[in-house]
Tab-separated table of C-alpha atoms in Angstrom:
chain	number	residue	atom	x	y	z
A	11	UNK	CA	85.636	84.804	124.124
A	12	UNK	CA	89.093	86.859	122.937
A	13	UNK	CA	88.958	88.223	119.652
A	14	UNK	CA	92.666	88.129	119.123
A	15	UNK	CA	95.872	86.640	121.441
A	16	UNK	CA	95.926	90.161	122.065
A	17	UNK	CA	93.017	90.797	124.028
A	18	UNK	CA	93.435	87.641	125.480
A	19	UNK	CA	96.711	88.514	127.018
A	20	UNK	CA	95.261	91.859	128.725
A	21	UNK	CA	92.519	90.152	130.078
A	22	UNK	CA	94.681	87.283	131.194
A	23	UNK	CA	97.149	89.840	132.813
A	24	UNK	CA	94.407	91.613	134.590
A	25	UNK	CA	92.005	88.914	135.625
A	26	UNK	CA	93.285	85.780	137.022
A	27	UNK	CA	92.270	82.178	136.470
A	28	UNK	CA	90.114	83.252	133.818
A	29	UNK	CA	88.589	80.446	131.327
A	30	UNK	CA	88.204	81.176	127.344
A	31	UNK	CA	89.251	80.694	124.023
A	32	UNK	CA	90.340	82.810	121.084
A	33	UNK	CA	87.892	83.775	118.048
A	34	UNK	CA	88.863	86.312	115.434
A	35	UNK	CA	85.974	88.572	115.049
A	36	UNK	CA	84.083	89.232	110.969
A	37	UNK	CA	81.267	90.646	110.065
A	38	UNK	CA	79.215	90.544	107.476
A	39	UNK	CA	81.118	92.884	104.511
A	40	UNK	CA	84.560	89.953	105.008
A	41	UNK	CA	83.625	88.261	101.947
A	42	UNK	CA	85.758	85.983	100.104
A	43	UNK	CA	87.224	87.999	97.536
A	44	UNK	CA	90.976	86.526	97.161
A	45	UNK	CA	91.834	86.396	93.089
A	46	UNK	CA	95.234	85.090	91.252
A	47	UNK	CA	97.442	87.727	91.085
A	48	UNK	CA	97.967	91.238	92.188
A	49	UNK	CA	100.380	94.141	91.527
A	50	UNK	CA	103.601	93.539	91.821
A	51	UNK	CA	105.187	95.437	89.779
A	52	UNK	CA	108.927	97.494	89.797
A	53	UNK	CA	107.136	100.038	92.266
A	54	UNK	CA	106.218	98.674	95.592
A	55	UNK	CA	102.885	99.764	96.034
A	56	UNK	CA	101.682	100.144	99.827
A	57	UNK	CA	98.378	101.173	100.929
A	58	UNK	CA	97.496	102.953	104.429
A	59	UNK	CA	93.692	102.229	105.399
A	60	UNK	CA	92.607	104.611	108.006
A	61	UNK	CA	93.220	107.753	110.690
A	62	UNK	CA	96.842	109.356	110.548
A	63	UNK	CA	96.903	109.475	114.061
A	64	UNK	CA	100.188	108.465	116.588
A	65	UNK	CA	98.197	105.809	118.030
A	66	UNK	CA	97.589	103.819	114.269
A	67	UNK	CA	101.019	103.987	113.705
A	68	UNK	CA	101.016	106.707	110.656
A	69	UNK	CA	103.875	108.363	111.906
A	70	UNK	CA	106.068	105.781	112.185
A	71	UNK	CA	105.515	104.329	109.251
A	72	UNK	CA	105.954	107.345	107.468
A	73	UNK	CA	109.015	108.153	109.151
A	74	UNK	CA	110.650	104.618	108.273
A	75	UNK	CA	109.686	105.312	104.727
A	76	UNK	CA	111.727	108.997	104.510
A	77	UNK	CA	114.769	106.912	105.783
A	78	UNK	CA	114.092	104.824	102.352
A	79	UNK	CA	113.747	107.202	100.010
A	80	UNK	CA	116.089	105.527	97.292
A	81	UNK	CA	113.746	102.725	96.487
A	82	UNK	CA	111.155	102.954	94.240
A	83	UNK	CA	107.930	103.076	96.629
A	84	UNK	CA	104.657	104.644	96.893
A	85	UNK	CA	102.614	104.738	99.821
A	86	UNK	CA	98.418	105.848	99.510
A	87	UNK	CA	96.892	106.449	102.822
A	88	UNK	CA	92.909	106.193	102.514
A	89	UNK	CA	90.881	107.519	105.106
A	90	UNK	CA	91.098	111.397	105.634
A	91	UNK	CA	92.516	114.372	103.571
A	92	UNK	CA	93.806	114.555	100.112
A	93	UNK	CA	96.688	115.545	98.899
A	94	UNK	CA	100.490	114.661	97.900
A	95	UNK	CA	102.542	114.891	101.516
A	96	UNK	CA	104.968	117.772	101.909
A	97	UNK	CA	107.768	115.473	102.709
A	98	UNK	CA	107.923	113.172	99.835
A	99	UNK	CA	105.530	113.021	96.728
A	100	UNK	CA	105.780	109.228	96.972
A	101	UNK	CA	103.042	109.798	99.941
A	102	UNK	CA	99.554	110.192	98.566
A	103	UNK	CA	96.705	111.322	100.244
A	104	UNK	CA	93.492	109.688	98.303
A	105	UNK	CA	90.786	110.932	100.966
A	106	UNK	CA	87.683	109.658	102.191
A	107	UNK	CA	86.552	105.989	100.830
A	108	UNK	CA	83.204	103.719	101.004
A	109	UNK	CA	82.747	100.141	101.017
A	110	UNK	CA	82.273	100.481	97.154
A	111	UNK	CA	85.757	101.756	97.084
A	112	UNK	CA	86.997	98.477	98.472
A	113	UNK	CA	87.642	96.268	95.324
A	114	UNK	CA	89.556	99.297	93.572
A	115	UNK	CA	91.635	99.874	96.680
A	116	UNK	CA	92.859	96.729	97.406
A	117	UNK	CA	93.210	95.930	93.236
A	118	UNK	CA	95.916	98.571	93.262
A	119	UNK	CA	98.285	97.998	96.047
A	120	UNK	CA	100.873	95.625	96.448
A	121	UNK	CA	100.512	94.843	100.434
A	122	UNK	CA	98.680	96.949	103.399
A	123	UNK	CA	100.576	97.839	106.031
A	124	UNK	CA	99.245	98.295	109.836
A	125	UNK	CA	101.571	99.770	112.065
A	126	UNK	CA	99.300	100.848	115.163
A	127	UNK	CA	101.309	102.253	117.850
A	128	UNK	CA	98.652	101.341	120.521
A	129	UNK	CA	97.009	98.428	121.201
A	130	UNK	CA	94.650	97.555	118.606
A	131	UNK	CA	92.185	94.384	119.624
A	132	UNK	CA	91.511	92.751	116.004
A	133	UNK	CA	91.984	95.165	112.888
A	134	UNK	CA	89.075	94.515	110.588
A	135	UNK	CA	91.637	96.617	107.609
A	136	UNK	CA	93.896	93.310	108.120
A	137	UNK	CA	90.727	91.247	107.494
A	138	UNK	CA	89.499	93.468	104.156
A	139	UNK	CA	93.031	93.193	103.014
A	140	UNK	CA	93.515	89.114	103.096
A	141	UNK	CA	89.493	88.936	101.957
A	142	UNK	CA	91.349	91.055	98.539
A	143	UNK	CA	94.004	88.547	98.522
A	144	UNK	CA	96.226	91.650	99.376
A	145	UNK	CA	99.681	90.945	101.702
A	146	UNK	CA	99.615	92.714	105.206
A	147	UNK	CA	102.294	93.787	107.509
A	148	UNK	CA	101.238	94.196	110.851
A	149	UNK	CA	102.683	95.646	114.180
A	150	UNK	CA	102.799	93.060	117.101
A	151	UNK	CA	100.108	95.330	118.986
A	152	UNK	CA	97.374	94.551	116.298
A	153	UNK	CA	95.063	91.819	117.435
A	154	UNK	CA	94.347	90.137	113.703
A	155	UNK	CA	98.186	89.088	113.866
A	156	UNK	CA	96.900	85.787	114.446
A	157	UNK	CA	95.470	85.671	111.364
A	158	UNK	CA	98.615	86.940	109.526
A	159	UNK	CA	100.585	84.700	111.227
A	160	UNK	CA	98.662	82.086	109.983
A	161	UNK	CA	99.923	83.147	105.969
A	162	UNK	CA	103.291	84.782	107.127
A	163	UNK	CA	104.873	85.057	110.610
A	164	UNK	CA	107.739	87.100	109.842
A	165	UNK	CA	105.328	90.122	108.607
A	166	UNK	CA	104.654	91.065	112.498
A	167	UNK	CA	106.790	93.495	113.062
A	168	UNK	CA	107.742	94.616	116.552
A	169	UNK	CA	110.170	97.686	116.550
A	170	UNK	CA	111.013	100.515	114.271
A	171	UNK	CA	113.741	98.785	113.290
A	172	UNK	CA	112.072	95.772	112.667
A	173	UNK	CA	109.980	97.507	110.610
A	174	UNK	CA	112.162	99.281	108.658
A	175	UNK	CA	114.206	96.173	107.618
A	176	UNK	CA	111.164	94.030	106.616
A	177	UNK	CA	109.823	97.306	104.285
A	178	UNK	CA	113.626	97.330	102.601
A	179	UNK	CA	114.211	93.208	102.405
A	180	UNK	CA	110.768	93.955	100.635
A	181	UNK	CA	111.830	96.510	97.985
A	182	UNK	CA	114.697	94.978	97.507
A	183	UNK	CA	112.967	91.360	96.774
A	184	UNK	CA	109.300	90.664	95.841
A	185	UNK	CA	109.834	86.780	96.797
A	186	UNK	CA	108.644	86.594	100.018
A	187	UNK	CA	105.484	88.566	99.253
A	188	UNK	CA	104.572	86.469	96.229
A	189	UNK	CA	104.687	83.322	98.601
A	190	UNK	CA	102.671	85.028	100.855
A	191	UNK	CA	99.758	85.942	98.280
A	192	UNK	CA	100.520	82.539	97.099
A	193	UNK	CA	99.543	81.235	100.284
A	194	UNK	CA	96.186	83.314	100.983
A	195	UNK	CA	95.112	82.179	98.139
A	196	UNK	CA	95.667	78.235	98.682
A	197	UNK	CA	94.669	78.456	102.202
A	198	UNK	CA	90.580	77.694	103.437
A	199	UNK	CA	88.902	80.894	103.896
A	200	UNK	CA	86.976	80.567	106.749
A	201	UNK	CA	86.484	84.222	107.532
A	202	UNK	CA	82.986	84.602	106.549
A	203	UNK	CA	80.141	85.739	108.670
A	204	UNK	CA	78.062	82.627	107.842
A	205	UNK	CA	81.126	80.053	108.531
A	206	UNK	CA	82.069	82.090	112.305
């Protein structure tokens, strides 16, 4: 059993003639909480879910967004301090969050966005964000791609580039994300504990 097409290919690469299949991972706080509509407004809000370490992809994605400073953006990263960042004041730090935290999180963003650096087998903050109904952009290195490219291939991103390109096409045009909420929403969710 592989969790993602990630995992799948290290073990692959590592252990030949090996026999599986791939099953995303849940657990039992995925619920199915997708609901018409979410905020997309003339700010494009993005929200951060976790450590603001190299390896989760903070830095880079925080470096792509200084290099597009003359849209109208604002990035919250949930997870660790608080605070408005000393680089740009369109970074906020909201701190620590619980589980209870969850439905006002996702209620206020427009997509999540998880750039980790490192190899990342699944990505439960991929899975929260779709349960929301919420957009996500993920690196090529996070395992729950195969969910996301289930809604919308083209947000995997595999470079800096890449990911800089897909964050401007998005400020500059809120199509592509709309069809993409558009599509969580009319797609089976079959992400439940009691359905895996």
């Amino acid at each position: 059993h592989f969790n993602s097409t990630v995992t799948e290919a290290i073990y692959r690469k590592n252990l030949c003639g090996i026999k599986g299949k791939v099953v995303p991972i849940t657990n039992s706080n995925i619920l199915d909480n997708r609901t018409k509509g979410f905020l997309c407004g003339k700010t494009l809000k993005m929200i951060f879910v976790g450590h603001t370490d190299a390896f989760k992809g903070f830095p880079l994605l925080k470096s792509v967004l200084l290099e597009l400073q003359q849209y109208d953006w604002q990035l919250d990263v949930w997870g660790g301090i608080e605070g408005i960042d000393s680089d740009s004041k369109k970074i906020v730090y909201k701190g620590r969050y619980t589980k209870e935290d969850l439905p006002r999180i996702y209620s206020n963003c427009t997509i999540a966005i998880v750039p980790s650096h490192c190899y990342e087998t699944f990505s439960f903050v991929t899975l929260e964000a779709l349960s929301y109904g919420v957009p996500v952009l993920v690196s090529d290195h996070v395992g729950a791609k195969t969910i996301v490219s289930e809604y919308a291939p083209s947000f995997i991103f595999k470079t800096k580039e890449d990911l800089k390109d897909k964050l401007e096409d998005l400020m500059k045009d809120r199509s592509t994300i709309i069809n993409y909420h558009k599509k969580i929403l009319d797609l089976p969710w079959h992400h439940n504990l009691s359905e895996h």
